[in-house]
Amino acid sequence: MKQKLLLPAILLCAGMPAWAQQSRSVTGQVLDAVTGEGLPGVTVLVKNTTVGASTDPDGRFLLSVPDGSEASLTVSSIGYLTQTITLGSQTDLKIRLAPDRKALDEVVVIGYGQVKKSDVTGAIVSVKEADLKKVPVANVMESLQGRLPGVDIVSAGGQAGAPVNITVRGNRSINASNGPLFVVDGVQYNSIQDINPNDIASMEVLKDAASTAIYGARGANGVIIVSTKKGAAGKTRVTLNSYYGITDRVYYPEVNNAAEFVAQKREANRTSGRWATVADDPKIFTAAELEAIANGTSTNWADLLFRDGVQQEHQIGLSGGSEKTKFYLSGDYYNEQGLFRKDDLNRYSFRANLDQALNDKVSIGLQNQLTYYNQNTRRDPTNQANKINPLGTPYDADGNIVNYPNNQAFINPLVDELPDNYTNNTRTTRTFSTAYISYQILPSLNLRSNLGLTLSNGRTGIYQGQYTLDRNGQVSQSSYGTQFDTNWSWENILNYNKTFGNHSLTATGVTSLLTFNTENSNAQGRNQLLAYQEFFALANANQQVGINSGYTDSKLISFTGRVQYGFKGKYLLTLTGREDLSSKLARGNKGSFFPSAAVAWRIIDEDFMKDLTSVTDLKLRASYGRAGNYDVPAYSSQSLLSRIPYAFGETAAAGYTFANRIGNPELGWEISLTKNVGLDFGFLDNRVTGSVDVYDTKTSDLLLNRFLPLSSGVSFITQNIGQTRNRGVEVGLNARVVEREDFTWNVGLTWFKNKEEILELGTGTNDITNGLFIGSPVRVFYDYEKIGIWQTDEADAAKAFGQKPGQIKVKDLDGDGRITAANDRRVLGSAVPKWSGSLSSDLSYKGFDLSFQVFARIGQMINYEYAEVFDPQGIENSSRQNYWTPENPSNDYPRPDAALSKSTLRNGLFGTTLGYRDGSFVKLRGVTLGYNLPASWLEKVAISSARVYVQGKNLVTLSEIDNYDPERGGAITTPIPRVVSAGINLGF
């Protein structure tokens, strides 16, 4: 394969002098016929000569052909059908290469190697560079939301730099981690948000046990492999990518205004008999509130807090090299200003990839990533803003913030914005460096050694003044925390690849050592007298000064073997075995063996398929494997000591007791067994392609916290108890609807359904205290079932249950005439969707391109926080609700009652039932309109490619909940913003 790639380059160098005279220049761009994206590295040769060129990263080329000749060009690239073009008098070409769907030679990266797509035996989804750029984001995983069957990606919030939550094929564990493993350039890495999306060349998602088994325990929850860009021989190429966007809160529910607040408070006091007419207002409102009512004062506190934010990113990349030395360099700046003041992120990242061939057998390389974060985090103020009296005003006559508006009990939610009053600043420097040496021992035998180092140095400083939301009048508090992480990895990979007639064999052996080391410290003090010193001079704090520090260390040693066998290219077998040993687990249980097997049958290559011309690809896959999980806190197998205050008489002394968690000397592996059956297909010359996977994963010996009785003196122990099961179906489809020279249209569709359930718990029955129920998913809502509000004509029936009209009516599940916690609560729903899916469309017409993505998450329940912002007494503000009154016999919300506290409503009168909602939604995730400037324009300014675009993200969300984005999961803090941006991509 390498010889085939080198030959055109050698011929090009040899042939250029011969055509140096009496020639004319020909320019052009080679595009993917499906996506319309420029194709780099395509060989363009003048037919029957040695003259040619290779396309740059944007697919553009320049070559010379003799004047007056009737030359033809041969255009070829791996994975695409070779095309011959008669040049004639043309001097500027646009060439569209169709993927070689029949050959399926596209290379897919797998664990410690790569295979042709046609030879894949496991459940793997491959993502191209073009797909990663559809939605410019800080975290590359956001751009893939809904596009990967079986991978659930949701935003964790709307604050600057907010992470995303990722699960692959559901939650297997209850207490242990369910997040996937990230592998960057062959080395395991935890911080995917550090990787600039513009630096990524491709990404593969490994889902079934057969695919992930080679990573053993670390890959139990799926593996996401990231390959960053590398240099290519030829002139140095420069790319510039820049965008600037404005964010706003498109979906955020509002609480009562002043008139609505007054009406609810009057109704609450009417219920209790204290108010009858407006003449009774002085009984329930203060003089300042009466004045505000008379003046028409109505403060929307949330509007004072929110602002339009900013998202911007600017990146430059350089790549090039010679036949032996190749390099890729990039620098990136990302800035986000959140929807609140004092919520912002600055990220600076630098990457340097270098590959050097020392000779024909030995090559070395370095990949270095340096990322620096400077982030300010705002304590979310909306909780305070949503309950503070709207009759108050935030400022005095001089325009100064009033700490307690109108002498109310609630502190002003704007106080954190005062200078030198609140700071929460985190600065993190993370270095990810990998080095490799590769030795081609024989043509079929290669040895590679990878050494990886991740250094992370973080500092968090927090200062909270006396009058801040957190301190609320108490003395100021400061804290200064540091954390230093050192992670080493050393892996040696031996690969053997040989073809014997109809037989192909690839054997891989791996030894792996991973180390994880964390040091942390924290200092804290109160009553920092000089506010401008914030958290920097803690020795000046004169109350409760304390220092704590910690250290953890763990290791994982692994040995892996894998054999891939193929017969006639259509009968495929993969066998994998891995032994992992983790220092986190108990003596005698540290090691476990994880085998897997996968088979595939390329049905399309059988003789009986030759007459079915409409079917152009068909492959059946099946796999079975065993995976493990050890992701619990270090030292969980040991009992640790914790210091407590003690004294001998009047003399203070140090005392020690067991920590809350007692060690388990028998702690072992959590084990998952997965079966997977898949079908890959293509129709109509692969104009329609797709795959379907069905899987079943059973996880046993869960790493589960068992809570112990208080008499034990400790809180819990981590044990191997319980079982879960995940079953699902995944479908991915792609259709090349239109393929013409100037117009292409590609449509993609994904759909996946996962049924998650707990099969067994350590108690042998449901664990109601911790919300765990056999037969249900891990995250469920267990409560009474609200069926309405008691009406006036139901007074006698309500009385039988100890209630009255206007109060919440719940279902008597056991029909005994009483409502009890033991018999009348049930699982109402789950946070896990019944199914998720997406629809994407990509159109290109001449220089224009238009794409959009629609994402759906259907069937999950949320506990809507806004619904519980309801004070029956009318002291705090409330959400806007259709509450019951004798004149308005609603079934939505109970009657306000000044004699009824919030805690009584919630805990005694079923107020917890008010928040449960159907959280299904369909979202227009992103829309992009772009334009590629004509090459004839760009040649005049020495630019090879230029694209400008505008884009919208989170534009429209459809759900049953008004003015809210259910992707947030029920919380109303830090809403997910809408983003409208404009950008440019330049190539030189």
Tab-separated table of N, CA and C in Angstrom, residues 61 71 196 254 282 353 384 517 548 606 982:
chain	number	residue	atom	x	y	z
A	61	PHE	N	-5.425	21.573	-6.392
A	61	PHE	CA	-4.166	21.175	-6.993
A	61	PHE	C	-3.789	22.150	-8.095
A	71	ALA	N	-4.536	16.406	-23.529
A	71	ALA	CA	-4.178	15.612	-22.353
A	71	ALA	C	-5.422	15.146	-21.613
A	196	ASN	N	-8.823	20.363	20.405
A	196	ASN	CA	-9.452	21.291	19.482
A	196	ASN	C	-10.089	20.512	18.324
A	254	GLU	N	-40.578	32.152	33.229
A	254	GLU	CA	-40.615	33.296	34.127
A	254	GLU	C	-41.552	33.037	35.298
A	282	PRO	N	-53.349	45.974	54.098
A	282	PRO	CA	-52.377	46.332	55.146
A	282	PRO	C	-52.108	45.207	56.146
A	353	ASN	N	2.522	17.936	16.193
A	353	ASN	CA	2.683	16.537	15.811
A	353	ASN	C	3.861	16.423	14.845
A	384	GLN	N	-32.315	32.237	43.721
A	384	GLN	CA	-32.686	33.386	44.542
A	384	GLN	C	-33.607	34.328	43.777
A	517	ASN	N	-1.734	9.252	39.408
A	517	ASN	CA	-1.263	9.832	40.662
A	517	ASN	C	-1.881	11.221	40.830
A	548	ASN	N	-5.998	21.165	54.497
A	548	ASN	CA	-6.145	19.731	54.236
A	548	ASN	C	-5.361	19.375	52.984
A	606	GLU	N	-20.780	-13.684	-2.081
A	606	GLU	CA	-21.163	-15.040	-2.463
A	606	GLU	C	-21.714	-15.040	-3.899
A	982	ALA	N	-21.056	33.510	12.934
A	982	ALA	CA	-20.555	33.635	11.570
A	982	ALA	C	-19.076	33.290	11.587
